[in-house]
PDB file of C-alpha atoms and ligand atoms in Angstrom:
ATOM      1  CA  UNK A 291       0.053  -0.117  -0.039  1.00 53.00           C
ATOM      2  CA  UNK A 292       1.332   3.372  -0.952  1.00 56.00           C
ATOM      3  CA  UNK A 293       1.123   6.256   1.449  1.00 50.00           C
ATOM      4  CA  UNK A 294      -0.549   9.493  -0.130  1.00 55.00           C
ATOM      5  CA  UNK A 295      -0.272  12.851   1.501  1.00 51.00           C
ATOM      6  CA  UNK A 296      -3.813  13.674   2.833  1.00 50.00           C
ATOM      7  CA  UNK A 297      -5.795  16.603   1.935  1.00 50.00           C
ATOM      8  CA  UNK A 298      -6.852  19.126   4.660  1.00 48.00           C
ATOM      9  CA  UNK A 299     -10.286  17.695   4.156  1.00 48.00           C
ATOM     10  CA  UNK A 300     -11.545  20.770   2.319  1.00 45.00           C
ATOM     11  CA  UNK A 301      -9.237  21.500  -0.614  1.00 46.00           C
ATOM     12  CA  UNK A 302      -8.174  19.150  -3.421  1.00 46.00           C
ATOM     13  CA  UNK A 303      -4.390  19.404  -3.057  1.00 45.00           C
ATOM     14  CA  UNK A 304      -2.276  18.288  -6.093  1.00 53.00           C
ATOM     15  CA  UNK A 305      -0.429  14.992  -5.049  1.00 56.00           C
ATOM     16  CA  UNK A 306      -2.881  14.656  -2.158  1.00 88.00           C
ATOM     17  CA  UNK A 307      -5.737  12.047  -1.939  1.00 94.00           C
ATOM     18  CA  UNK A 308      -9.044  12.780  -3.359  1.00 96.00           C
ATOM     19  CA  UNK A 309     -11.833  13.597  -1.004  1.00 96.00           C
ATOM     20  CA  UNK A 310     -14.427  11.814  -3.093  1.00 98.00           C
ATOM     21  CA  UNK A 311     -14.027   8.864  -5.319  1.00 98.00           C
ATOM     22  CA  UNK A 312     -16.820   7.708  -7.585  1.00 98.00           C
ATOM     23  CA  UNK A 313     -16.635   4.370  -9.143  1.00 98.00           C
ATOM     24  CA  UNK A 314     -18.894   2.517 -11.921  1.00 98.00           C
ATOM     25  CA  UNK A 315     -19.070  -1.115 -10.730  1.00 97.00           C
ATOM     26  CA  UNK A 316     -18.486  -2.578 -14.313  1.00 97.00           C
ATOM     27  CA  UNK A 317     -17.576  -5.898 -15.679  1.00 98.00           C
ATOM     28  CA  UNK A 318     -19.198  -8.316 -13.243  1.00 97.00           C
ATOM     29  CA  UNK A 319     -20.854 -10.206 -15.969  1.00 97.00           C
ATOM     30  CA  UNK A 320     -17.686 -10.665 -18.042  1.00 98.00           C
ATOM     31  CA  UNK A 321     -15.616 -11.577 -15.107  1.00 98.00           C
ATOM     32  CA  UNK A 322     -18.049 -14.496 -14.150  1.00 98.00           C
ATOM     33  CA  UNK A 323     -18.522 -15.597 -17.705  1.00 97.00           C
ATOM     34  CA  UNK A 324     -14.726 -15.792 -18.245  1.00 98.00           C
ATOM     35  CA  UNK A 325     -14.602 -18.124 -15.087  1.00 98.00           C
ATOM     36  CA  UNK A 326     -17.479 -20.336 -16.535  1.00 98.00           C
ATOM     37  CA  UNK A 327     -19.777 -19.129 -13.841  1.00 98.00           C
ATOM     38  CA  UNK A 328     -23.139 -17.394 -14.075  1.00 96.00           C
ATOM     39  CA  UNK A 329     -23.333 -13.484 -14.381  1.00 96.00           C
ATOM     40  CA  UNK A 330     -24.958 -13.301 -11.092  1.00 95.00           C
ATOM     41  CA  UNK A 331     -22.002 -14.838  -9.486  1.00 97.00           C
ATOM     42  CA  UNK A 332     -19.954 -11.863 -10.940  1.00 97.00           C
ATOM     43  CA  UNK A 333     -22.542  -9.517  -9.053  1.00 96.00           C
ATOM     44  CA  UNK A 334     -21.962 -11.243  -6.022  1.00 96.00           C
ATOM     45  CA  UNK A 335     -18.032 -11.099  -6.062  1.00 97.00           C
ATOM     46  CA  UNK A 336     -18.645  -7.427  -7.157  1.00 97.00           C
ATOM     47  CA  UNK A 337     -20.727  -6.845  -4.110  1.00 96.00           C
ATOM     48  CA  UNK A 338     -17.843  -8.374  -1.723  1.00 95.00           C
ATOM     49  CA  UNK A 339     -15.316  -6.093  -3.699  1.00 97.00           C
ATOM     50  CA  UNK A 340     -17.403  -3.146  -2.731  1.00 96.00           C
ATOM     51  CA  UNK A 341     -16.993  -4.025   0.920  1.00 94.00           C
ATOM     52  CA  UNK A 342     -13.074  -4.380   0.443  1.00 96.00           C
ATOM     53  CA  UNK A 343     -12.857  -1.141  -1.403  1.00 97.00           C
ATOM     54  CA  UNK A 344     -14.859   0.743   1.101  1.00 96.00           C
ATOM     55  CA  UNK A 345     -12.822  -0.486   4.035  1.00 95.00           C
ATOM     56  CA  UNK A 346      -9.699   0.330   2.163  1.00 96.00           C
ATOM     57  CA  UNK A 347     -10.936   3.862   1.428  1.00 97.00           C
ATOM     58  CA  UNK A 348     -11.674   4.248   5.188  1.00 95.00           C
ATOM     59  CA  UNK A 349      -8.176   3.011   5.987  1.00 94.00           C
ATOM     60  CA  UNK A 350      -6.454   5.394   3.934  1.00 95.00           C
ATOM     61  CA  UNK A 351      -8.595   8.554   4.710  1.00 94.00           C
ATOM     62  CA  UNK A 352     -10.940   8.976   1.706  1.00 97.00           C
ATOM     63  CA  UNK A 353     -13.968  10.660   2.818  1.00 96.00           C
ATOM     64  CA  UNK A 354     -16.490   9.812   0.217  1.00 98.00           C
ATOM     65  CA  UNK A 355     -17.005   6.723  -2.138  1.00 98.00           C
ATOM     66  CA  UNK A 356     -19.872   6.793  -4.504  1.00 98.00           C
ATOM     67  CA  UNK A 357     -20.666   3.489  -6.592  1.00 98.00           C
ATOM     68  CA  UNK A 358     -23.040   2.938  -9.443  1.00 98.00           C
ATOM     69  CA  UNK A 359     -24.516  -0.237  -8.528  1.00 97.00           C
ATOM     70  CA  UNK A 360     -27.990  -0.081 -10.561  1.00 97.00           C
ATOM     71  CA  UNK A 361     -28.916   2.581 -13.224  1.00 97.00           C
ATOM     72  CA  UNK A 362     -32.235   3.708 -14.230  1.00 96.00           C
ATOM     73  CA  UNK A 363     -31.754   1.713 -17.483  1.00 96.00           C
ATOM     74  CA  UNK A 364     -30.586  -1.471 -15.870  1.00 96.00           C
ATOM     75  CA  UNK A 365     -34.253  -2.513 -15.490  1.00 97.00           C
ATOM     76  CA  UNK A 366     -33.820  -3.394 -19.257  1.00 97.00           C
ATOM     77  CA  UNK A 367     -31.800  -6.533 -18.353  1.00 96.00           C
ATOM     78  CA  UNK A 368     -33.380 -10.054 -18.104  1.00 95.00           C
ATOM     79  CA  UNK A 369     -35.883 -10.364 -14.985  1.00 96.00           C
ATOM     80  CA  UNK A 370     -33.661 -13.045 -13.484  1.00 95.00           C
ATOM     81  CA  UNK A 371     -30.616 -10.877 -13.457  1.00 94.00           C
ATOM     82  CA  UNK A 372     -32.511  -8.008 -12.115  1.00 97.00           C
ATOM     83  CA  UNK A 373     -34.037 -10.134  -9.362  1.00 96.00           C
ATOM     84  CA  UNK A 374     -30.637 -11.655  -8.633  1.00 95.00           C
ATOM     85  CA  UNK A 375     -29.124  -8.080  -8.058  1.00 95.00           C
ATOM     86  CA  UNK A 376     -32.032  -6.916  -5.954  1.00 96.00           C
ATOM     87  CA  UNK A 377     -31.626 -10.311  -3.752  1.00 96.00           C
ATOM     88  CA  UNK A 378     -27.853  -9.379  -3.563  1.00 95.00           C
ATOM     89  CA  UNK A 379     -28.673  -6.066  -2.320  1.00 96.00           C
ATOM     90  CA  UNK A 380     -31.031  -7.370   0.430  1.00 96.00           C
ATOM     91  CA  UNK A 381     -28.249  -9.851   1.413  1.00 94.00           C
ATOM     92  CA  UNK A 382     -25.610  -7.036   1.361  1.00 93.00           C
ATOM     93  CA  UNK A 383     -27.847  -4.818   3.492  1.00 94.00           C
ATOM     94  CA  UNK A 384     -28.468  -7.500   5.956  1.00 92.00           C
ATOM     95  CA  UNK A 385     -24.792  -8.241   6.402  1.00 91.00           C
ATOM     96  CA  UNK A 386     -24.090  -4.547   6.665  1.00 88.00           C
ATOM     97  CA  UNK A 387     -26.595  -4.401   9.564  1.00 87.00           C
ATOM     98  CA  UNK A 388     -24.686  -7.292  11.144  1.00 87.00           C
ATOM     99  CA  UNK A 389     -21.105  -5.999  10.455  1.00 83.00           C
ATOM    100  CA  UNK A 390     -22.001  -2.397  11.082  1.00 80.00           C
ATOM    101  CA  UNK A 391     -20.228  -2.010  14.361  1.00 78.00           C
ATOM    102  CA  UNK A 392     -17.127  -3.529  12.816  1.00 84.00           C
ATOM    103  CA  UNK A 393     -17.004  -1.755   9.620  1.00 83.00           C
ATOM    104  CA  UNK A 394     -18.054   1.648  10.924  1.00 90.00           C
ATOM    105  CA  UNK A 395     -18.830   2.790   7.305  1.00 93.00           C
ATOM    106  CA  UNK A 396     -21.593   5.414   6.720  1.00 95.00           C
ATOM    107  CA  UNK A 397     -23.934   4.011   4.176  1.00 96.00           C
ATOM    108  CA  UNK A 398     -26.254   6.185   1.938  1.00 97.00           C
ATOM    109  CA  UNK A 399     -28.295   5.382  -1.049  1.00 98.00           C
ATOM    110  CA  UNK A 400     -28.869   7.849  -4.089  1.00 98.00           C
ATOM    111  CA  UNK A 401     -31.541   7.351  -6.700  1.00 98.00           C
ATOM    112  CA  UNK A 402     -35.417   6.799  -6.847  1.00 97.00           C
ATOM    113  CA  UNK A 403     -35.950   4.330  -4.144  1.00 97.00           C
ATOM    114  CA  UNK A 404     -39.757   4.395  -4.594  1.00 96.00           C
ATOM    115  CA  UNK A 405     -40.039   1.586  -7.307  1.00 96.00           C
ATOM    116  CA  UNK A 406     -38.043  -0.779  -5.045  1.00 96.00           C
ATOM    117  CA  UNK A 407     -39.618  -3.538  -2.994  1.00 95.00           C
ATOM    118  CA  UNK A 408     -41.226  -2.180   0.406  1.00 97.00           C
ATOM    119  CA  UNK A 409     -38.725  -4.666   2.099  1.00 95.00           C
ATOM    120  CA  UNK A 410     -35.552  -3.360   0.456  1.00 96.00           C
ATOM    121  CA  UNK A 411     -36.801   0.408   1.098  1.00 97.00           C
ATOM    122  CA  UNK A 412     -37.155  -0.411   4.666  1.00 96.00           C
ATOM    123  CA  UNK A 413     -33.860  -2.047   4.987  1.00 95.00           C
ATOM    124  CA  UNK A 414     -32.300   0.948   2.995  1.00 97.00           C
ATOM    125  CA  UNK A 415     -33.797   3.326   5.643  1.00 96.00           C
ATOM    126  CA  UNK A 416     -32.602   1.103   8.581  1.00 94.00           C
ATOM    127  CA  UNK A 417     -29.130   1.065   7.292  1.00 95.00           C
ATOM    128  CA  UNK A 418     -28.829   4.548   6.519  1.00 96.00           C
ATOM    129  CA  UNK A 419     -30.058   5.454  10.091  1.00 95.00           C
ATOM    130  CA  UNK A 420     -28.068   3.092  12.017  1.00 92.00           C
ATOM    131  CA  UNK A 421     -24.778   3.970  10.075  1.00 93.00           C
ATOM    132  CA  UNK A 422     -25.549   7.754  10.273  1.00 94.00           C
ATOM    133  CA  UNK A 423     -23.400   7.895  13.300  1.00 93.00           C
ATOM    134  CA  UNK A 424     -20.068   6.666  11.710  1.00 92.00           C
ATOM    135  CA  UNK A 425     -17.827   9.411  10.494  1.00 86.00           C
ATOM    136  CA  UNK A 426     -15.112   7.494   8.666  1.00 86.00           C
ATOM    137  CA  UNK A 427     -15.796   6.987   5.022  1.00 94.00           C
ATOM    138  CA  UNK A 428     -19.299   7.781   3.560  1.00 97.00           C
ATOM    139  CA  UNK A 429     -20.036   4.973   1.033  1.00 97.00           C
ATOM    140  CA  UNK A 430     -22.909   6.160  -1.361  1.00 98.00           C
ATOM    141  CA  UNK A 431     -24.696   3.593  -3.281  1.00 97.00           C
ATOM    142  CA  UNK A 432     -26.477   4.713  -6.521  1.00 98.00           C
ATOM    143  CA  UNK A 433     -29.465   2.436  -6.950  1.00 98.00           C
ATOM    144  CA  UNK A 434     -32.065   3.238  -9.646  1.00 98.00           C
ATOM    145  CA  UNK A 435     -30.002   6.017 -10.431  1.00 98.00           C
ATOM    146  CA  UNK A 436     -29.521   8.075 -13.516  1.00 98.00           C
ATOM    147  CA  UNK A 437     -28.074  11.542 -14.028  1.00 98.00           C
ATOM    148  CA  UNK A 438     -30.671  12.545 -16.477  1.00 98.00           C
ATOM    149  CA  UNK A 439     -33.463  11.413 -14.183  1.00 98.00           C
ATOM    150  CA  UNK A 440     -31.875  13.034 -11.290  1.00 98.00           C
ATOM    151  CA  UNK A 441     -31.519  16.440 -13.078  1.00 98.00           C
ATOM    152  CA  UNK A 442     -35.137  16.291 -14.435  1.00 98.00           C
ATOM    153  CA  UNK A 443     -36.570  15.520 -10.915  1.00 97.00           C
ATOM    154  CA  UNK A 444     -34.200  18.359  -9.568  1.00 97.00           C
ATOM    155  CA  UNK A 445     -35.823  20.826 -12.174  1.00 96.00           C
ATOM    156  CA  UNK A 446     -39.469  19.704 -11.197  1.00 96.00           C
ATOM    157  CA  UNK A 447     -38.702  20.186  -7.457  1.00 94.00           C
ATOM    158  CA  UNK A 448     -37.143  23.611  -8.213  1.00 93.00           C
ATOM    159  CA  UNK A 449     -39.988  24.722 -10.503  1.00 93.00           C
ATOM    160  CA  UNK A 450     -42.422  24.028  -7.565  1.00 93.00           C
ATOM    161  CA  UNK A 451     -40.247  25.998  -5.043  1.00 91.00           C
ATOM    162  CA  UNK A 452     -39.984  28.708  -7.700  1.00 89.00           C
ATOM    163  CA  UNK A 453     -43.874  28.926  -8.087  1.00 90.00           C
ATOM    164  CA  UNK A 454     -44.053  29.131  -4.169  1.00 91.00           C
ATOM    165  CA  UNK A 455     -41.149  31.503  -3.280  1.00 88.00           C
ATOM    166  CA  UNK A 456     -39.820  33.059  -6.577  1.00 87.00           C
ATOM    167  CA  UNK A 457     -36.437  31.790  -5.303  1.00 82.00           C
ATOM    168  CA  UNK A 458     -33.643  32.747  -7.892  1.00 85.00           C
ATOM    169  CA  UNK A 459     -31.592  29.785  -9.418  1.00 84.00           C
ATOM    170  CA  UNK A 460     -27.799  29.404  -9.812  1.00 91.00           C
ATOM    171  CA  UNK A 461     -25.386  26.337 -10.014  1.00 93.00           C
ATOM    172  CA  UNK A 462     -25.016  26.274  -6.360  1.00 93.00           C
ATOM    173  CA  UNK A 463     -28.748  26.455  -5.694  1.00 92.00           C
ATOM    174  CA  UNK A 464     -29.610  23.795  -8.271  1.00 94.00           C
ATOM    175  CA  UNK A 465     -27.021  21.124  -6.801  1.00 96.00           C
ATOM    176  CA  UNK A 466     -29.111  21.391  -3.724  1.00 95.00           C
ATOM    177  CA  UNK A 467     -32.128  19.696  -5.503  1.00 96.00           C
ATOM    178  CA  UNK A 468     -29.962  16.607  -6.714  1.00 98.00           C
ATOM    179  CA  UNK A 469     -29.500  13.514  -4.854  1.00 98.00           C
ATOM    180  CA  UNK A 470     -26.028  14.397  -4.007  1.00 97.00           C
ATOM    181  CA  UNK A 471     -27.193  17.784  -2.259  1.00 96.00           C
ATOM    182  CA  UNK A 472     -24.871  17.013   0.793  1.00 95.00           C
ATOM    183  CA  UNK A 473     -22.066  15.391  -0.833  1.00 97.00           C
ATOM    184  CA  UNK A 474     -19.132  17.220  -2.602  1.00 97.00           C
ATOM    185  CA  UNK A 475     -18.348  16.607  -6.159  1.00 97.00           C
ATOM    186  CA  UNK A 476     -16.202  13.565  -7.041  1.00 98.00           C
ATOM    187  CA  UNK A 477     -12.463  14.548  -7.460  1.00 97.00           C
ATOM    188  CA  UNK A 478     -11.937  11.168  -9.180  1.00 98.00           C
ATOM    189  CA  UNK A 479     -14.240   8.971 -11.273  1.00 98.00           C
ATOM    190  CA  UNK A 480     -12.982   5.419 -12.115  1.00 98.00           C
ATOM    191  CA  UNK A 481     -14.444   3.172 -14.689  1.00 98.00           C
ATOM    192  CA  UNK A 482     -13.081  -0.409 -14.797  1.00 98.00           C
ATOM    193  CA  UNK A 483     -13.584  -3.059 -17.450  1.00 98.00           C
ATOM    194  CA  UNK A 484     -12.325  -1.165 -20.456  1.00 98.00           C
ATOM    195  CA  UNK A 485     -15.444   0.940 -21.248  1.00 98.00           C
ATOM    196  CA  UNK A 486     -14.720   4.609 -21.803  1.00 98.00           C
ATOM    197  CA  UNK A 487     -17.987   6.447 -21.015  1.00 97.00           C
ATOM    198  CA  UNK A 488     -19.834   7.799 -18.178  1.00 97.00           C
ATOM    199  CA  UNK A 489     -23.133   6.002 -18.771  1.00 97.00           C
ATOM    200  CA  UNK A 490     -25.430   8.451 -17.239  1.00 98.00           C
ATOM    201  CA  UNK A 491     -23.430   8.638 -13.986  1.00 98.00           C
ATOM    202  CA  UNK A 492     -23.054  11.913 -11.737  1.00 98.00           C
ATOM    203  CA  UNK A 493     -22.943  13.786 -15.190  1.00 98.00           C
ATOM    204  CA  UNK A 494     -23.647  17.145 -13.280  1.00 98.00           C
ATOM    205  CA  UNK A 495     -21.443  16.359 -10.329  1.00 98.00           C
ATOM    206  CA  UNK A 496     -18.351  15.234 -12.511  1.00 98.00           C
ATOM    207  CA  UNK A 497     -18.177  18.454 -14.540  1.00 97.00           C
ATOM    208  CA  UNK A 498     -14.543  18.871 -13.297  1.00 96.00           C
ATOM    209  CA  UNK A 499     -13.760  15.316 -11.963  1.00 97.00           C
ATOM    210  CA  UNK A 500     -10.488  13.683 -13.165  1.00 97.00           C
ATOM    211  CA  UNK A 501     -11.227  10.387 -15.042  1.00 98.00           C
ATOM    212  CA  UNK A 502      -9.438   7.043 -14.677  1.00 98.00           C
ATOM    213  CA  UNK A 503     -10.129   4.271 -16.911  1.00 98.00           C
ATOM    214  CA  UNK A 504      -8.572   0.589 -16.454  1.00 98.00           C
ATOM    215  CA  UNK A 505      -9.162  -2.719 -18.480  1.00 98.00           C
ATOM    216  CA  UNK A 506      -9.337  -4.477 -15.146  1.00 98.00           C
ATOM    217  CA  UNK A 507     -12.832  -5.926 -14.235  1.00 98.00           C
ATOM    218  CA  UNK A 508     -14.557  -4.733 -11.167  1.00 98.00           C
ATOM    219  CA  UNK A 509     -14.317  -8.003  -9.123  1.00 98.00           C
ATOM    220  CA  UNK A 510     -10.451  -7.861  -9.827  1.00 98.00           C
ATOM    221  CA  UNK A 511     -10.231  -4.191  -8.860  1.00 98.00           C
ATOM    222  CA  UNK A 512      -8.104  -4.672  -5.715  1.00 98.00           C
ATOM    223  CA  UNK A 513      -6.767  -1.806  -3.411  1.00 98.00           C
ATOM    224  CA  UNK A 514      -3.632  -2.221  -5.424  1.00 98.00           C
ATOM    225  CA  UNK A 515      -5.688  -1.186  -8.423  1.00 98.00           C
ATOM    226  CA  UNK A 516      -7.153   1.639  -6.490  1.00 98.00           C
ATOM    227  CA  UNK A 517      -3.475   2.847  -5.486  1.00 97.00           C
ATOM    228  CA  UNK A 518      -2.750   3.036  -9.273  1.00 97.00           C
ATOM    229  CA  UNK A 519      -5.564   5.268  -9.882  1.00 98.00           C
ATOM    230  CA  UNK A 520      -4.669   7.268  -6.917  1.00 97.00           C
ATOM    231  CA  UNK A 521      -1.065   7.516  -8.205  1.00 95.00           C
ATOM    232  CA  UNK A 522      -2.495   8.506 -11.663  1.00 96.00           C
ATOM    233  CA  UNK A 523      -4.762  11.168  -9.863  1.00 95.00           C
ATOM    234  CA  UNK A 524      -1.754  12.555  -7.755  1.00 93.00           C
ATOM    235  CA  UNK A 525      -0.039  13.778 -10.939  1.00 90.00           C
ATOM    236  CA  UNK A 526      -3.208  15.668 -12.420  1.00 92.00           C
ATOM    237  CA  UNK A 527      -3.182  19.284 -12.430  1.00 86.00           C
ATOM    238  CA  UNK A 528      -6.726  20.452 -11.504  1.00 86.00           C
ATOM    239  CA  UNK A 529      -7.543  23.819 -13.420  1.00 85.00           C
ATOM    240  CA  UNK A 530     -11.120  24.088 -13.263  1.00 87.00           C
ATOM    241  CA  UNK A 531     -11.187  26.163 -16.567  1.00 87.00           C
ATOM    242  CA  UNK A 532      -8.206  28.231 -15.189  1.00 88.00           C
ATOM    243  CA  UNK A 533      -4.720  28.565 -17.059  1.00 85.00           C
ATOM    244  CA  UNK A 534      -1.919  26.049 -16.634  1.00 79.00           C
ATOM    245  CA  UNK A 535       1.109  27.817 -14.612  1.00 72.00           C
TER     246      UNK A 535
HETATM  247  C1  FPP B 267     -22.274  -3.946 -14.166  1.00 68.92           C
HETATM  248  O1  FPP B 267     -21.612  -4.926 -14.703  1.00 68.92           O
HETATM  249  C2  FPP B 267     -22.836  -4.152 -12.660  1.00 68.92           C
HETATM  250  C3  FPP B 267     -24.149  -4.069 -12.352  1.00 68.92           C
HETATM  251  C4  FPP B 267     -25.181  -3.572 -13.419  1.00 68.92           C
HETATM  252  C5  FPP B 267     -24.592  -4.518 -11.062  1.00 68.92           C
HETATM  253  C6  FPP B 267     -23.600  -4.107  -9.915  1.00 68.92           C
HETATM  254  C7  FPP B 267     -24.388  -4.583  -8.789  1.00 68.92           C
HETATM  255  C8  FPP B 267     -23.729  -5.202  -7.850  1.00 68.92           C
HETATM  256  C9  FPP B 267     -22.153  -5.353  -7.621  1.00 68.92           C
HETATM  257  C10 FPP B 267     -24.486  -5.675  -6.709  1.00 68.92           C
HETATM  258  C11 FPP B 267     -24.787  -4.946  -5.597  1.00 68.92           C
HETATM  259  C12 FPP B 267     -23.733  -3.806  -5.215  1.00 68.92           C
HETATM  260  C13 FPP B 267     -23.463  -3.356  -3.952  1.00 68.92           C
HETATM  261  C14 FPP B 267     -22.856  -2.213  -3.989  1.00 68.92           C
HETATM  262  C15 FPP B 267     -23.924  -3.938  -2.753  1.00 68.92           C
HETATM  263  P1  FPP B 267     -22.077  -5.723 -15.681  1.00 68.92           P
HETATM  264  O2  FPP B 267     -23.101  -6.729 -15.289  1.00 68.92           O
HETATM  265  O3  FPP B 267     -22.592  -4.810 -16.866  1.00 68.92           O
HETATM  266  O4  FPP B 267     -20.894  -6.535 -16.310  1.00 68.92           O
HETATM  267  P2  FPP B 267     -20.488  -6.638 -17.999  1.00 68.92           P
HETATM  268  O5  FPP B 267     -20.372  -5.449 -18.714  1.00 68.92           O
HETATM  269  O6  FPP B 267     -19.193  -7.673 -17.768  1.00 68.92           O
HETATM  270  O7  FPP B 267     -21.717  -7.557 -18.554  1.00 68.92           O
END
């Protein structure tokens, strides 16, 4: 494990650790198929790897980790695969409740939860409530999440408030209507599995994020792979539209 200089928590110092890392959990299906296993086995390893990477983030001092677990478009997959992912989430949440005191990871869910099963919704509220007291890493799981959907829902809610209050809109104000309202923008967005696109993930929030792509499939994305991404991030110069000095 490499040691990276920590940021002061507020700024994103060059060569320091990102405060917020976002990851698209991609490649589970291919990983399983390569090993002659059903795709759902890949999701199961993928969920386990999320726990490993969350713990590693906590260990090295990352404040926020956001993962894309299920998109608003993933409902198009075969019902058996969707059901398997939802069952896995239930299993994950049950284990999270059991291991909560040990892991001490704050879990939050971003997305439209209203279409999930009542059982899953209840478990999500429970996990969010119990883990809200932990202040190590905050792990955000994007579930039934899509950036376009998030932005449209935010615009509708803003329009309602505008009618009532006439409140003016700017970028900062609009951000408060997003699922991510109390989370800083990601400094680093990682996509494993050799795909080079954002796929409707945190499109508003990643306007100035650094991007990192790797061929490694998510279940094989070990803490050492995260170190490689952090190493790459540590050499980036973040300009936010300003001039290179
Ligand atoms: C993308 O890989 C992965 C998904 C659509 C599902 C991810 C879900 C989990 C890991 C389970 C629950 C997650 C958590 C965080 C508890 P893919 O199936 O598109 O892979 P492929 O591109 O190789 O087919």
